[in-house]
PDB file of C-alpha atoms in Angstrom:
ATOM      1  CA  UNK A 245       5.535 -55.420 -39.161  1.00  0.00           C
ATOM      2  CA  UNK A 246       7.115 -52.173 -37.957  1.00  0.00           C
ATOM      3  CA  UNK A 247       6.568 -50.646 -41.405  1.00  0.00           C
ATOM      4  CA  UNK A 248       2.916 -51.700 -41.445  1.00  0.00           C
ATOM      5  CA  UNK A 249       2.302 -50.271 -37.952  1.00  0.00           C
ATOM      6  CA  UNK A 250       3.943 -47.003 -38.961  1.00  0.00           C
ATOM      7  CA  UNK A 251       1.798 -46.733 -42.073  1.00  0.00           C
ATOM      8  CA  UNK A 252      -1.400 -47.451 -40.188  1.00  0.00           C
ATOM      9  CA  UNK A 253      -0.331 -44.968 -37.521  1.00  0.00           C
ATOM     10  CA  UNK A 254      -0.018 -42.344 -40.248  1.00  0.00           C
ATOM     11  CA  UNK A 255      -3.385 -43.437 -41.578  1.00  0.00           C
ATOM     12  CA  UNK A 256      -4.951 -42.732 -38.198  1.00  0.00           C
ATOM     13  CA  UNK A 257      -3.328 -39.292 -38.054  1.00  0.00           C
ATOM     14  CA  UNK A 258      -4.287 -38.491 -41.649  1.00  0.00           C
ATOM     15  CA  UNK A 259      -7.765 -37.508 -40.526  1.00  0.00           C
ATOM     16  CA  UNK A 260      -6.192 -34.269 -39.367  1.00  0.00           C
ATOM     17  CA  UNK A 261      -4.276 -33.728 -42.612  1.00  0.00           C
ATOM     18  CA  UNK A 262      -5.425 -31.790 -45.625  1.00  0.00           C
ATOM     19  CA  UNK A 263      -5.619 -34.539 -48.225  1.00  0.00           C
ATOM     20  CA  UNK A 264      -6.786 -32.086 -50.845  1.00  0.00           C
ATOM     21  CA  UNK A 265      -3.414 -30.323 -50.647  1.00  0.00           C
ATOM     22  CA  UNK A 266      -1.852 -33.319 -52.438  1.00  0.00           C
ATOM     23  CA  UNK A 267       0.278 -34.842 -49.661  1.00  0.00           C
ATOM     24  CA  UNK A 268      -1.876 -37.973 -49.554  1.00  0.00           C
ATOM     25  CA  UNK A 269      -1.636 -38.437 -53.309  1.00  0.00           C
ATOM     26  CA  UNK A 270       2.161 -38.171 -53.179  1.00  0.00           C
ATOM     27  CA  UNK A 271       2.310 -40.765 -50.402  1.00  0.00           C
ATOM     28  CA  UNK A 272       0.045 -43.225 -52.222  1.00  0.00           C
ATOM     29  CA  UNK A 273       1.832 -42.713 -55.522  1.00  0.00           C
ATOM     30  CA  UNK A 274       5.214 -43.157 -53.850  1.00  0.00           C
ATOM     31  CA  UNK A 275       4.207 -46.376 -52.112  1.00  0.00           C
ATOM     32  CA  UNK A 276       2.791 -47.897 -55.295  1.00  0.00           C
ATOM     33  CA  UNK A 277       5.793 -46.849 -57.388  1.00  0.00           C
ATOM     34  CA  UNK A 278       8.263 -48.232 -54.846  1.00  0.00           C
ATOM     35  CA  UNK A 279       6.205 -51.441 -54.588  1.00  0.00           C
ATOM     36  CA  UNK A 280       6.105 -51.810 -58.360  1.00  0.00           C
ATOM     37  CA  UNK A 281       9.833 -51.150 -58.523  1.00  0.00           C
ATOM     38  CA  UNK A 282      10.507 -53.873 -55.971  1.00  0.00           C
ATOM     39  CA  UNK A 283       8.394 -56.332 -57.991  1.00  0.00           C
ATOM     40  CA  UNK A 284      10.391 -55.485 -61.104  1.00  0.00           C
ATOM     41  CA  UNK A 285      13.613 -56.022 -59.142  1.00  0.00           C
ATOM     42  CA  UNK A 286      12.288 -59.399 -57.938  1.00  0.00           C
ATOM     43  CA  UNK A 287      11.635 -60.398 -61.562  1.00  0.00           C
ATOM     44  CA  UNK A 288      15.177 -59.456 -62.489  1.00  0.00           C
ATOM     45  CA  UNK A 289      16.516 -61.444 -59.541  1.00  0.00           C
ATOM     46  CA  UNK A 290      14.312 -64.361 -60.599  1.00  0.00           C
ATOM     47  CA  UNK A 291      16.093 -64.369 -63.986  1.00  0.00           C
ATOM     48  CA  UNK A 292      19.383 -64.654 -62.104  1.00  0.00           C
ATOM     49  CA  UNK A 293      17.916 -67.516 -60.063  1.00  0.00           C
ATOM     50  CA  UNK A 294      17.050 -69.355 -63.271  1.00  0.00           C
ATOM     51  CA  UNK A 295      20.578 -68.760 -64.510  1.00  0.00           C
ATOM     52  CA  UNK A 296      22.023 -70.225 -61.289  1.00  0.00           C
ATOM     53  CA  UNK A 297      19.762 -73.278 -61.563  1.00  0.00           C
ATOM     54  CA  UNK A 298      20.940 -73.929 -65.116  1.00  0.00           C
ATOM     55  CA  UNK A 299      24.567 -73.737 -64.027  1.00  0.00           C
ATOM     56  CA  UNK A 300      23.927 -75.683 -60.812  1.00  0.00           C
ATOM     57  CA  UNK A 301      25.252 -72.916 -58.529  1.00  0.00           C
ATOM     58  CA  UNK A 302      23.390 -73.982 -55.365  1.00  0.00           C
ATOM     59  CA  UNK A 303      24.769 -71.464 -52.925  1.00  0.00           C
ATOM     60  CA  UNK A 304      24.096 -68.540 -55.231  1.00  0.00           C
ATOM     61  CA  UNK A 305      20.686 -69.956 -56.125  1.00  0.00           C
ATOM     62  CA  UNK A 306      19.533 -70.002 -52.477  1.00  0.00           C
ATOM     63  CA  UNK A 307      20.825 -66.487 -51.862  1.00  0.00           C
ATOM     64  CA  UNK A 308      19.115 -65.095 -54.950  1.00  0.00           C
ATOM     65  CA  UNK A 309      15.842 -66.867 -54.046  1.00  0.00           C
ATOM     66  CA  UNK A 310      15.990 -65.202 -50.641  1.00  0.00           C
ATOM     67  CA  UNK A 311      16.449 -61.740 -52.216  1.00  0.00           C
ATOM     68  CA  UNK A 312      13.724 -62.445 -54.767  1.00  0.00           C
ATOM     69  CA  UNK A 313      11.226 -63.381 -52.045  1.00  0.00           C
ATOM     70  CA  UNK A 314      12.111 -60.314 -49.948  1.00  0.00           C
ATOM     71  CA  UNK A 315      11.707 -57.934 -52.896  1.00  0.00           C
ATOM     72  CA  UNK A 316       8.459 -59.502 -54.103  1.00  0.00           C
ATOM     73  CA  UNK A 317       6.894 -59.591 -50.633  1.00  0.00           C
ATOM     74  CA  UNK A 318       7.850 -56.002 -49.863  1.00  0.00           C
ATOM     75  CA  UNK A 319       6.555 -54.909 -53.266  1.00  0.00           C
ATOM     76  CA  UNK A 320       3.203 -56.613 -52.725  1.00  0.00           C
ATOM     77  CA  UNK A 321       2.939 -55.185 -49.189  1.00  0.00           C
ATOM     78  CA  UNK A 322       3.699 -51.617 -50.316  1.00  0.00           C
ATOM     79  CA  UNK A 323       1.266 -51.806 -53.220  1.00  0.00           C
ATOM     80  CA  UNK A 324      -1.378 -53.221 -50.869  1.00  0.00           C
ATOM     81  CA  UNK A 325      -0.783 -50.426 -48.356  1.00  0.00           C
ATOM     82  CA  UNK A 326      -0.954 -47.842 -51.167  1.00  0.00           C
ATOM     83  CA  UNK A 327      -4.272 -49.200 -52.395  1.00  0.00           C
ATOM     84  CA  UNK A 328      -5.623 -49.327 -48.821  1.00  0.00           C
ATOM     85  CA  UNK A 329      -4.599 -45.713 -48.224  1.00  0.00           C
ATOM     86  CA  UNK A 330      -6.216 -44.672 -51.489  1.00  0.00           C
ATOM     87  CA  UNK A 331      -9.513 -46.281 -50.449  1.00  0.00           C
ATOM     88  CA  UNK A 332      -9.239 -44.745 -46.977  1.00  0.00           C
ATOM     89  CA  UNK A 333      -8.482 -41.257 -48.286  1.00  0.00           C
ATOM     90  CA  UNK A 334     -11.215 -41.487 -50.893  1.00  0.00           C
ATOM     91  CA  UNK A 335     -13.806 -42.440 -48.267  1.00  0.00           C
ATOM     92  CA  UNK A 336     -12.560 -39.787 -45.850  1.00  0.00           C
ATOM     93  CA  UNK A 337     -12.581 -37.097 -48.514  1.00  0.00           C
ATOM     94  CA  UNK A 338     -16.094 -38.079 -49.596  1.00  0.00           C
ATOM     95  CA  UNK A 339     -17.375 -37.964 -46.005  1.00  0.00           C
ATOM     96  CA  UNK A 340     -15.711 -34.595 -45.368  1.00  0.00           C
ATOM     97  CA  UNK A 341     -17.216 -33.204 -48.567  1.00  0.00           C
ATOM     98  CA  UNK A 342     -20.684 -34.418 -47.629  1.00  0.00           C
ATOM     99  CA  UNK A 343     -20.317 -32.943 -44.149  1.00  0.00           C
ATOM    100  CA  UNK A 344     -19.147 -29.644 -45.629  1.00  0.00           C
ATOM    101  CA  UNK A 345     -22.077 -29.496 -48.053  1.00  0.00           C
ATOM    102  CA  UNK A 346     -24.561 -30.230 -45.275  1.00  0.00           C
ATOM    103  CA  UNK A 347     -23.008 -27.615 -43.002  1.00  0.00           C
ATOM    104  CA  UNK A 348     -22.941 -25.041 -45.781  1.00  0.00           C
ATOM    105  CA  UNK A 349     -26.600 -25.687 -46.585  1.00  0.00           C
ATOM    106  CA  UNK A 350     -27.468 -25.169 -42.912  1.00  0.00           C
ATOM    107  CA  UNK A 351     -25.535 -21.881 -42.813  1.00  0.00           C
ATOM    108  CA  UNK A 352     -27.361 -20.664 -45.932  1.00  0.00           C
ATOM    109  CA  UNK A 353     -30.716 -21.575 -44.389  1.00  0.00           C
ATOM    110  CA  UNK A 354     -29.860 -19.589 -41.246  1.00  0.00           C
ATOM    111  CA  UNK A 355     -28.621 -16.704 -43.375  1.00  0.00           C
ATOM    112  CA  UNK A 356     -31.890 -16.641 -45.323  1.00  0.00           C
ATOM    113  CA  UNK A 357     -33.873 -16.549 -42.071  1.00  0.00           C
ATOM    114  CA  UNK A 358     -31.780 -13.671 -40.711  1.00  0.00           C
ATOM    115  CA  UNK A 359     -32.188 -11.707 -43.936  1.00  0.00           C
ATOM    116  CA  UNK A 360     -35.972 -12.118 -43.858  1.00  0.00           C
ATOM    117  CA  UNK A 361     -36.235 -11.132 -40.192  1.00  0.00           C
ATOM    118  CA  UNK A 362     -33.649  -8.398 -40.555  1.00  0.00           C
ATOM    119  CA  UNK A 363     -35.539  -6.832 -43.469  1.00  0.00           C
ATOM    120  CA  UNK A 364     -38.632  -6.522 -41.262  1.00  0.00           C
ATOM    121  CA  UNK A 365     -36.572  -4.841 -38.524  1.00  0.00           C
ATOM    122  CA  UNK A 366     -34.748  -2.505 -40.917  1.00  0.00           C
ATOM    123  CA  UNK A 367     -38.104  -1.308 -42.255  1.00  0.00           C
ATOM    124  CA  UNK A 368     -38.542   0.668 -39.028  1.00  0.00           C
ATOM    125  CA  UNK A 369     -35.470   2.755 -39.899  1.00  0.00           C
ATOM    126  CA  UNK A 370     -37.720   4.830 -42.154  1.00  0.00           C
ATOM    127  CA  UNK A 371     -38.772   6.666 -38.979  1.00  0.00           C
ATOM    128  CA  UNK A 372     -35.191   7.780 -38.433  1.00  0.00           C
ATOM    129  CA  UNK A 373     -34.684   8.564 -42.132  1.00  0.00           C
ATOM    130  CA  UNK A 374     -37.457  11.140 -42.085  1.00  0.00           C
ATOM    131  CA  UNK A 375     -35.850  12.926 -39.131  1.00  0.00           C
ATOM    132  CA  UNK A 376     -32.222  12.601 -40.101  1.00  0.00           C
ATOM    133  CA  UNK A 377     -32.547  13.636 -43.741  1.00  0.00           C
ATOM    134  CA  UNK A 378     -34.946  16.541 -43.254  1.00  0.00           C
ATOM    135  CA  UNK A 379     -33.548  19.357 -45.369  1.00  0.00           C
ATOM    136  CA  UNK A 380     -30.879  17.200 -47.027  1.00  0.00           C
ATOM    137  CA  UNK A 381     -28.779  14.110 -46.308  1.00  0.00           C
ATOM    138  CA  UNK A 382     -27.589  13.920 -42.719  1.00  0.00           C
ATOM    139  CA  UNK A 383     -23.879  14.541 -42.191  1.00  0.00           C
ATOM    140  CA  UNK A 384     -22.472  14.618 -38.670  1.00  0.00           C
ATOM    141  CA  UNK A 385     -21.617  18.082 -37.283  1.00  0.00           C
ATOM    142  CA  UNK A 386     -17.922  17.109 -37.146  1.00  0.00           C
ATOM    143  CA  UNK A 387     -17.977  16.775 -40.952  1.00  0.00           C
ATOM    144  CA  UNK A 388     -19.892  19.996 -41.505  1.00  0.00           C
ATOM    145  CA  UNK A 389     -23.508  18.884 -41.596  1.00  0.00           C
ATOM    146  CA  UNK A 390     -26.032  21.729 -41.945  1.00  0.00           C
ATOM    147  CA  UNK A 391     -29.446  20.098 -42.514  1.00  0.00           C
ATOM    148  CA  UNK A 392     -32.423  20.527 -40.175  1.00  0.00           C
ATOM    149  CA  UNK A 393     -31.260  17.722 -37.873  1.00  0.00           C
ATOM    150  CA  UNK A 394     -28.174  19.837 -37.164  1.00  0.00           C
ATOM    151  CA  UNK A 395     -29.430  23.417 -37.397  1.00  0.00           C
ATOM    152  CA  UNK A 396     -32.857  23.257 -35.681  1.00  0.00           C
ATOM    153  CA  UNK A 397     -33.390  25.674 -32.771  1.00  0.00           C
ATOM    154  CA  UNK A 398     -36.281  27.199 -30.930  1.00  0.00           C
ATOM    155  CA  UNK A 399     -39.758  26.115 -32.036  1.00  0.00           C
ATOM    156  CA  UNK A 400     -38.248  23.997 -34.816  1.00  0.00           C
ATOM    157  CA  UNK A 401     -36.173  22.142 -32.234  1.00  0.00           C
ATOM    158  CA  UNK A 402     -39.255  21.624 -30.074  1.00  0.00           C
ATOM    159  CA  UNK A 403     -41.102  20.048 -33.008  1.00  0.00           C
ATOM    160  CA  UNK A 404     -38.063  17.906 -33.755  1.00  0.00           C
ATOM    161  CA  UNK A 405     -37.830  16.667 -30.153  1.00  0.00           C
ATOM    162  CA  UNK A 406     -41.527  15.755 -30.156  1.00  0.00           C
ATOM    163  CA  UNK A 407     -40.947  13.652 -33.276  1.00  0.00           C
ATOM    164  CA  UNK A 408     -37.885  12.031 -31.691  1.00  0.00           C
ATOM    165  CA  UNK A 409     -39.969  10.939 -28.719  1.00  0.00           C
ATOM    166  CA  UNK A 410     -42.573   9.442 -31.063  1.00  0.00           C
ATOM    167  CA  UNK A 411     -39.881   7.497 -32.888  1.00  0.00           C
ATOM    168  CA  UNK A 412     -38.649   6.120 -29.568  1.00  0.00           C
ATOM    169  CA  UNK A 413     -41.985   4.326 -29.169  1.00  0.00           C
ATOM    170  CA  UNK A 414     -42.169   3.190 -32.798  1.00  0.00           C
ATOM    171  CA  UNK A 415     -38.650   1.777 -33.230  1.00  0.00           C
ATOM    172  CA  UNK A 416     -37.599  -1.167 -31.071  1.00  0.00           C
ATOM    173  CA  UNK A 417     -33.840  -0.729 -31.217  1.00  0.00           C
ATOM    174  CA  UNK A 418     -33.098  -3.998 -29.368  1.00  0.00           C
ATOM    175  CA  UNK A 419     -34.700  -5.928 -32.240  1.00  0.00           C
ATOM    176  CA  UNK A 420     -31.614  -5.173 -34.363  1.00  0.00           C
ATOM    177  CA  UNK A 421     -29.866  -7.985 -32.505  1.00  0.00           C
ATOM    178  CA  UNK A 422     -31.371 -10.276 -35.165  1.00  0.00           C
ATOM    179  CA  UNK A 423     -28.709  -9.005 -37.604  1.00  0.00           C
ATOM    180  CA  UNK A 424     -25.961 -10.887 -35.755  1.00  0.00           C
ATOM    181  CA  UNK A 425     -24.678 -12.920 -38.732  1.00  0.00           C
ATOM    182  CA  UNK A 426     -21.394 -13.989 -37.148  1.00  0.00           C
ATOM    183  CA  UNK A 427     -23.283 -16.173 -34.689  1.00  0.00           C
ATOM    184  CA  UNK A 428     -24.282 -18.486 -37.568  1.00  0.00           C
ATOM    185  CA  UNK A 429     -20.810 -18.469 -39.111  1.00  0.00           C
ATOM    186  CA  UNK A 430     -18.551 -18.912 -36.107  1.00  0.00           C
ATOM    187  CA  UNK A 431     -19.852 -22.413 -35.284  1.00  0.00           C
ATOM    188  CA  UNK A 432     -19.080 -23.714 -38.792  1.00  0.00           C
ATOM    189  CA  UNK A 433     -16.132 -24.056 -41.175  1.00  0.00           C
ATOM    190  CA  UNK A 434     -17.228 -20.781 -42.824  1.00  0.00           C
ATOM    191  CA  UNK A 435     -15.347 -18.725 -40.258  1.00  0.00           C
ATOM    192  CA  UNK A 436     -12.078 -20.338 -41.422  1.00  0.00           C
ATOM    193  CA  UNK A 437     -12.712 -19.966 -45.160  1.00  0.00           C
ATOM    194  CA  UNK A 438     -14.371 -16.542 -45.342  1.00  0.00           C
ATOM    195  CA  UNK A 439     -12.132 -13.675 -46.428  1.00  0.00           C
ATOM    196  CA  UNK A 440     -10.527 -12.196 -43.251  1.00  0.00           C
ATOM    197  CA  UNK A 441     -11.320  -8.601 -44.228  1.00  0.00           C
ATOM    198  CA  UNK A 442     -14.933  -9.510 -44.929  1.00  0.00           C
ATOM    199  CA  UNK A 443     -15.204 -11.333 -41.605  1.00  0.00           C
ATOM    200  CA  UNK A 444     -13.678  -8.377 -39.757  1.00  0.00           C
ATOM    201  CA  UNK A 445     -16.154  -5.977 -41.391  1.00  0.00           C
ATOM    202  CA  UNK A 446     -19.107  -8.188 -40.423  1.00  0.00           C
ATOM    203  CA  UNK A 447     -18.007  -8.337 -36.788  1.00  0.00           C
ATOM    204  CA  UNK A 448     -17.223  -4.612 -36.734  1.00  0.00           C
ATOM    205  CA  UNK A 449     -20.676  -3.684 -38.066  1.00  0.00           C
ATOM    206  CA  UNK A 450     -22.327  -5.966 -35.502  1.00  0.00           C
ATOM    207  CA  UNK A 451     -20.326  -4.338 -32.705  1.00  0.00           C
ATOM    208  CA  UNK A 452     -21.278  -0.852 -33.862  1.00  0.00           C
ATOM    209  CA  UNK A 453     -24.953  -1.833 -34.113  1.00  0.00           C
ATOM    210  CA  UNK A 454     -24.791  -3.088 -30.533  1.00  0.00           C
ATOM    211  CA  UNK A 455     -23.070   0.130 -29.484  1.00  0.00           C
ATOM    212  CA  UNK A 456     -25.649   2.296 -31.261  1.00  0.00           C
ATOM    213  CA  UNK A 457     -28.646   0.474 -29.784  1.00  0.00           C
ATOM    214  CA  UNK A 458     -27.151   0.673 -26.289  1.00  0.00           C
ATOM    215  CA  UNK A 459     -26.346   4.361 -26.660  1.00  0.00           C
ATOM    216  CA  UNK A 460     -29.760   5.213 -28.089  1.00  0.00           C
ATOM    217  CA  UNK A 461     -31.478   3.866 -24.992  1.00  0.00           C
ATOM    218  CA  UNK A 462     -29.201   6.046 -22.859  1.00  0.00           C
ATOM    219  CA  UNK A 463     -29.630   9.051 -25.173  1.00  0.00           C
ATOM    220  CA  UNK A 464     -33.431   8.892 -24.886  1.00  0.00           C
ATOM    221  CA  UNK A 465     -33.149   8.800 -21.111  1.00  0.00           C
ATOM    222  CA  UNK A 466     -30.776  11.770 -21.132  1.00  0.00           C
ATOM    223  CA  UNK A 467     -33.189  13.675 -23.377  1.00  0.00           C
ATOM    224  CA  UNK A 468     -36.048  13.032 -20.963  1.00  0.00           C
ATOM    225  CA  UNK A 469     -33.857  14.207 -18.094  1.00  0.00           C
ATOM    226  CA  UNK A 470     -32.949  17.363 -20.019  1.00  0.00           C
ATOM    227  CA  UNK A 471     -36.634  18.143 -20.604  1.00  0.00           C
ATOM    228  CA  UNK A 472     -37.459  17.400 -16.983  1.00  0.00           C
ATOM    229  CA  UNK A 473     -41.109  17.285 -15.970  1.00  0.00           C
ATOM    230  CA  UNK A 474     -42.006  20.262 -18.151  1.00  0.00           C
ATOM    231  CA  UNK A 475     -43.604  20.364 -21.575  1.00  0.00           C
ATOM    232  CA  UNK A 476     -41.257  20.570 -24.529  1.00  0.00           C
ATOM    233  CA  UNK A 477     -42.337  24.143 -25.327  1.00  0.00           C
ATOM    234  CA  UNK A 478     -41.624  25.371 -21.800  1.00  0.00           C
ATOM    235  CA  UNK A 479     -38.290  23.537 -21.626  1.00  0.00           C
ATOM    236  CA  UNK A 480     -37.176  24.977 -24.974  1.00  0.00           C
ATOM    237  CA  UNK A 481     -37.998  28.474 -23.787  1.00  0.00           C
ATOM    238  CA  UNK A 482     -35.247  28.126 -21.163  1.00  0.00           C
ATOM    239  CA  UNK A 483     -31.896  28.858 -22.914  1.00  0.00           C
ATOM    240  CA  UNK A 484     -29.926  26.578 -20.609  1.00  0.00           C
ATOM    241  CA  UNK A 485     -32.362  23.700 -21.064  1.00  0.00           C
ATOM    242  CA  UNK A 486     -32.536  24.342 -24.799  1.00  0.00           C
ATOM    243  CA  UNK A 487     -28.766  23.932 -24.996  1.00  0.00           C
ATOM    244  CA  UNK A 488     -28.912  20.594 -23.139  1.00  0.00           C
ATOM    245  CA  UNK A 489     -31.881  19.386 -25.188  1.00  0.00           C
ATOM    246  CA  UNK A 490     -30.109  20.325 -28.404  1.00  0.00           C
ATOM    247  CA  UNK A 491     -27.032  18.359 -27.365  1.00  0.00           C
ATOM    248  CA  UNK A 492     -29.084  15.279 -26.484  1.00  0.00           C
ATOM    249  CA  UNK A 493     -30.953  15.520 -29.794  1.00  0.00           C
ATOM    250  CA  UNK A 494     -27.628  15.645 -31.639  1.00  0.00           C
ATOM    251  CA  UNK A 495     -26.439  12.573 -29.717  1.00  0.00           C
ATOM    252  CA  UNK A 496     -29.595  10.708 -30.688  1.00  0.00           C
ATOM    253  CA  UNK A 497     -29.172  11.663 -34.340  1.00  0.00           C
ATOM    254  CA  UNK A 498     -25.530  10.577 -34.324  1.00  0.00           C
ATOM    255  CA  UNK A 499     -26.312   7.127 -32.881  1.00  0.00           C
ATOM    256  CA  UNK A 500     -29.430   6.713 -35.031  1.00  0.00           C
ATOM    257  CA  UNK A 501     -27.383   7.467 -38.136  1.00  0.00           C
ATOM    258  CA  UNK A 502     -24.755   4.942 -37.037  1.00  0.00           C
ATOM    259  CA  UNK A 503     -27.493   2.355 -36.468  1.00  0.00           C
ATOM    260  CA  UNK A 504     -29.090   2.813 -39.889  1.00  0.00           C
ATOM    261  CA  UNK A 505     -25.765   2.858 -41.721  1.00  0.00           C
ATOM    262  CA  UNK A 506     -24.408  -0.321 -40.130  1.00  0.00           C
ATOM    263  CA  UNK A 507     -27.758  -2.149 -40.194  1.00  0.00           C
ATOM    264  CA  UNK A 508     -28.336  -1.521 -43.884  1.00  0.00           C
ATOM    265  CA  UNK A 509     -24.756  -2.349 -44.765  1.00  0.00           C
ATOM    266  CA  UNK A 510     -24.930  -5.583 -42.802  1.00  0.00           C
ATOM    267  CA  UNK A 511     -28.244  -6.520 -44.418  1.00  0.00           C
ATOM    268  CA  UNK A 512     -27.017  -5.596 -47.908  1.00  0.00           C
ATOM    269  CA  UNK A 513     -23.857  -7.621 -47.376  1.00  0.00           C
ATOM    270  CA  UNK A 514     -25.846 -10.615 -46.109  1.00  0.00           C
ATOM    271  CA  UNK A 515     -28.136 -10.455 -49.143  1.00  0.00           C
ATOM    272  CA  UNK A 516     -25.116 -10.294 -51.462  1.00  0.00           C
ATOM    273  CA  UNK A 517     -23.546 -13.348 -49.795  1.00  0.00           C
ATOM    274  CA  UNK A 518     -26.808 -15.289 -49.934  1.00  0.00           C
ATOM    275  CA  UNK A 519     -27.366 -14.428 -53.598  1.00  0.00           C
ATOM    276  CA  UNK A 520     -24.096 -16.211 -54.466  1.00  0.00           C
ATOM    277  CA  UNK A 521     -25.273 -19.507 -52.972  1.00  0.00           C
ATOM    278  CA  UNK A 522     -22.652 -22.003 -51.820  1.00  0.00           C
ATOM    279  CA  UNK A 523     -19.828 -20.073 -53.443  1.00  0.00           C
ATOM    280  CA  UNK A 524     -20.181 -17.160 -51.006  1.00  0.00           C
ATOM    281  CA  UNK A 525     -17.290 -18.511 -48.889  1.00  0.00           C
ATOM    282  CA  UNK A 526     -14.941 -17.669 -51.795  1.00  0.00           C
ATOM    283  CA  UNK A 527     -16.000 -14.017 -52.062  1.00  0.00           C
ATOM    284  CA  UNK A 528     -13.838 -11.062 -51.138  1.00  0.00           C
ATOM    285  CA  UNK A 529     -14.940  -7.571 -50.004  1.00  0.00           C
ATOM    286  CA  UNK A 530     -16.355  -5.162 -52.598  1.00  0.00           C
ATOM    287  CA  UNK A 531     -15.971  -1.382 -52.332  1.00  0.00           C
ATOM    288  CA  UNK A 532     -19.639  -0.750 -53.163  1.00  0.00           C
ATOM    289  CA  UNK A 533     -20.519  -2.223 -49.770  1.00  0.00           C
ATOM    290  CA  UNK A 534     -17.403  -2.078 -47.627  1.00  0.00           C
ATOM    291  CA  UNK A 535     -15.881   1.340 -48.344  1.00  0.00           C
ATOM    292  CA  UNK A 536     -16.711   3.965 -45.717  1.00  0.00           C
ATOM    293  CA  UNK A 537     -18.829   6.900 -46.851  1.00  0.00           C
ATOM    294  CA  UNK A 538     -19.117  10.489 -45.661  1.00  0.00           C
ATOM    295  CA  UNK A 539     -22.879  10.099 -45.270  1.00  0.00           C
ATOM    296  CA  UNK A 540     -25.527   7.409 -45.357  1.00  0.00           C
ATOM    297  CA  UNK A 541     -26.919   8.881 -48.578  1.00  0.00           C
ATOM    298  CA  UNK A 542     -23.503   8.592 -50.207  1.00  0.00           C
ATOM    299  CA  UNK A 543     -23.312   4.902 -49.243  1.00  0.00           C
ATOM    300  CA  UNK A 544     -26.852   4.345 -50.538  1.00  0.00           C
ATOM    301  CA  UNK A 545     -26.050   5.954 -53.907  1.00  0.00           C
ATOM    302  CA  UNK A 546     -22.892   3.882 -54.312  1.00  0.00           C
ATOM    303  CA  UNK A 547     -24.298   0.541 -53.189  1.00  0.00           C
ATOM    304  CA  UNK A 548     -27.577   0.877 -55.100  1.00  0.00           C
ATOM    305  CA  UNK A 549     -25.947   0.189 -58.469  1.00  0.00           C
ATOM    306  CA  UNK A 550     -24.417  -2.992 -57.078  1.00  0.00           C
ATOM    307  CA  UNK A 551     -27.275  -4.310 -54.928  1.00  0.00           C
ATOM    308  CA  UNK A 552     -29.998  -3.842 -57.544  1.00  0.00           C
ATOM    309  CA  UNK A 553     -28.192  -6.436 -59.684  1.00  0.00           C
ATOM    310  CA  UNK A 554     -28.507  -9.084 -56.959  1.00  0.00           C
ATOM    311  CA  UNK A 555     -31.696 -10.978 -56.201  1.00  0.00           C
ATOM    312  CA  UNK A 556     -32.921 -12.472 -52.964  1.00  0.00           C
ATOM    313  CA  UNK A 557     -36.381 -13.978 -52.796  1.00  0.00           C
ATOM    314  CA  UNK A 558     -38.827 -12.028 -54.936  1.00  0.00           C
ATOM    315  CA  UNK A 559     -36.866  -8.784 -55.185  1.00  0.00           C
ATOM    316  CA  UNK A 560     -33.402  -7.324 -55.456  1.00  0.00           C
ATOM    317  CA  UNK A 561     -31.111  -6.785 -52.493  1.00  0.00           C
ATOM    318  CA  UNK A 562     -31.494  -3.008 -52.526  1.00  0.00           C
ATOM    319  CA  UNK A 563     -35.244  -3.194 -51.920  1.00  0.00           C
ATOM    320  CA  UNK A 564     -34.549  -5.087 -48.694  1.00  0.00           C
ATOM    321  CA  UNK A 565     -32.875  -1.990 -47.274  1.00  0.00           C
ATOM    322  CA  UNK A 566     -36.242  -0.183 -47.160  1.00  0.00           C
ATOM    323  CA  UNK A 567     -34.674   3.207 -47.819  1.00  0.00           C
ATOM    324  CA  UNK A 568     -36.924   6.071 -48.913  1.00  0.00           C
ATOM    325  CA  UNK A 569     -35.185   9.387 -49.672  1.00  0.00           C
ATOM    326  CA  UNK A 570     -36.535  12.363 -47.775  1.00  0.00           C
ATOM    327  CA  UNK A 571     -38.612  14.723 -49.929  1.00  0.00           C
TER     328      UNK A 571
END
């Protein structure tokens, strides 16, 4: 009875064990083998019982019958417990697999919805592309950028600021919150099975998108404060104000470039994961997407070869990024 209670106690705890790792199979196999061994021993003892009966050895006959019954009963019990555990584990494994498949299908459905909505949001980044890549791919001043976004002064800066203010009205930066993929993953088993580096990169990109959108709102306000109540032309004519306006424009460009880089990388990564179907939880990071680049154009050139080979919906994953090189 104690043995049976212990086995059933283990059976109750086995719901928290990883049966797929093989421990359950070893237990079941061990129980059945030991049970079968005990039955074989009982048969051997039964031969000795028959021998004692033929030689009329009563005392030995009773003792051997007792051992035979013990061995046979224990053997049957252990085999029965092994079969019961096999049925239990099989049912549990089947239910867990069904639950996993259902959960994975739900995650993929949410991922598809985020990709579709994210593609519509990312389309607005074309407004920033035209400004940032005017005169060549944007590279931050710290890395030696020299295109128009960096070098504009005077009347050229005034025209640039006017375009920046137009973009502020056209691009709803808070809408980029829709690219928060981790929200769909963290409530499912996916967060435990996804490659740790890949998961870290997803969360990092989301954090930097949130940072960029927050900073852009503040940058626009600072730019308005730098201009004051004057027209852009009058404000630019003042050297001190021009210096402040230039600095605020550079801050806007820096955060806008961060926003477009992380948004497109997050969307491209999401499309890549979705294109692999249910096997996406087994994927590891790829350099074409994950490796940092000196400029957004460099990342685009590198990832294009990879993303154009992947399909999502009616087009390839690169088309979802909505990137149009500046003329």
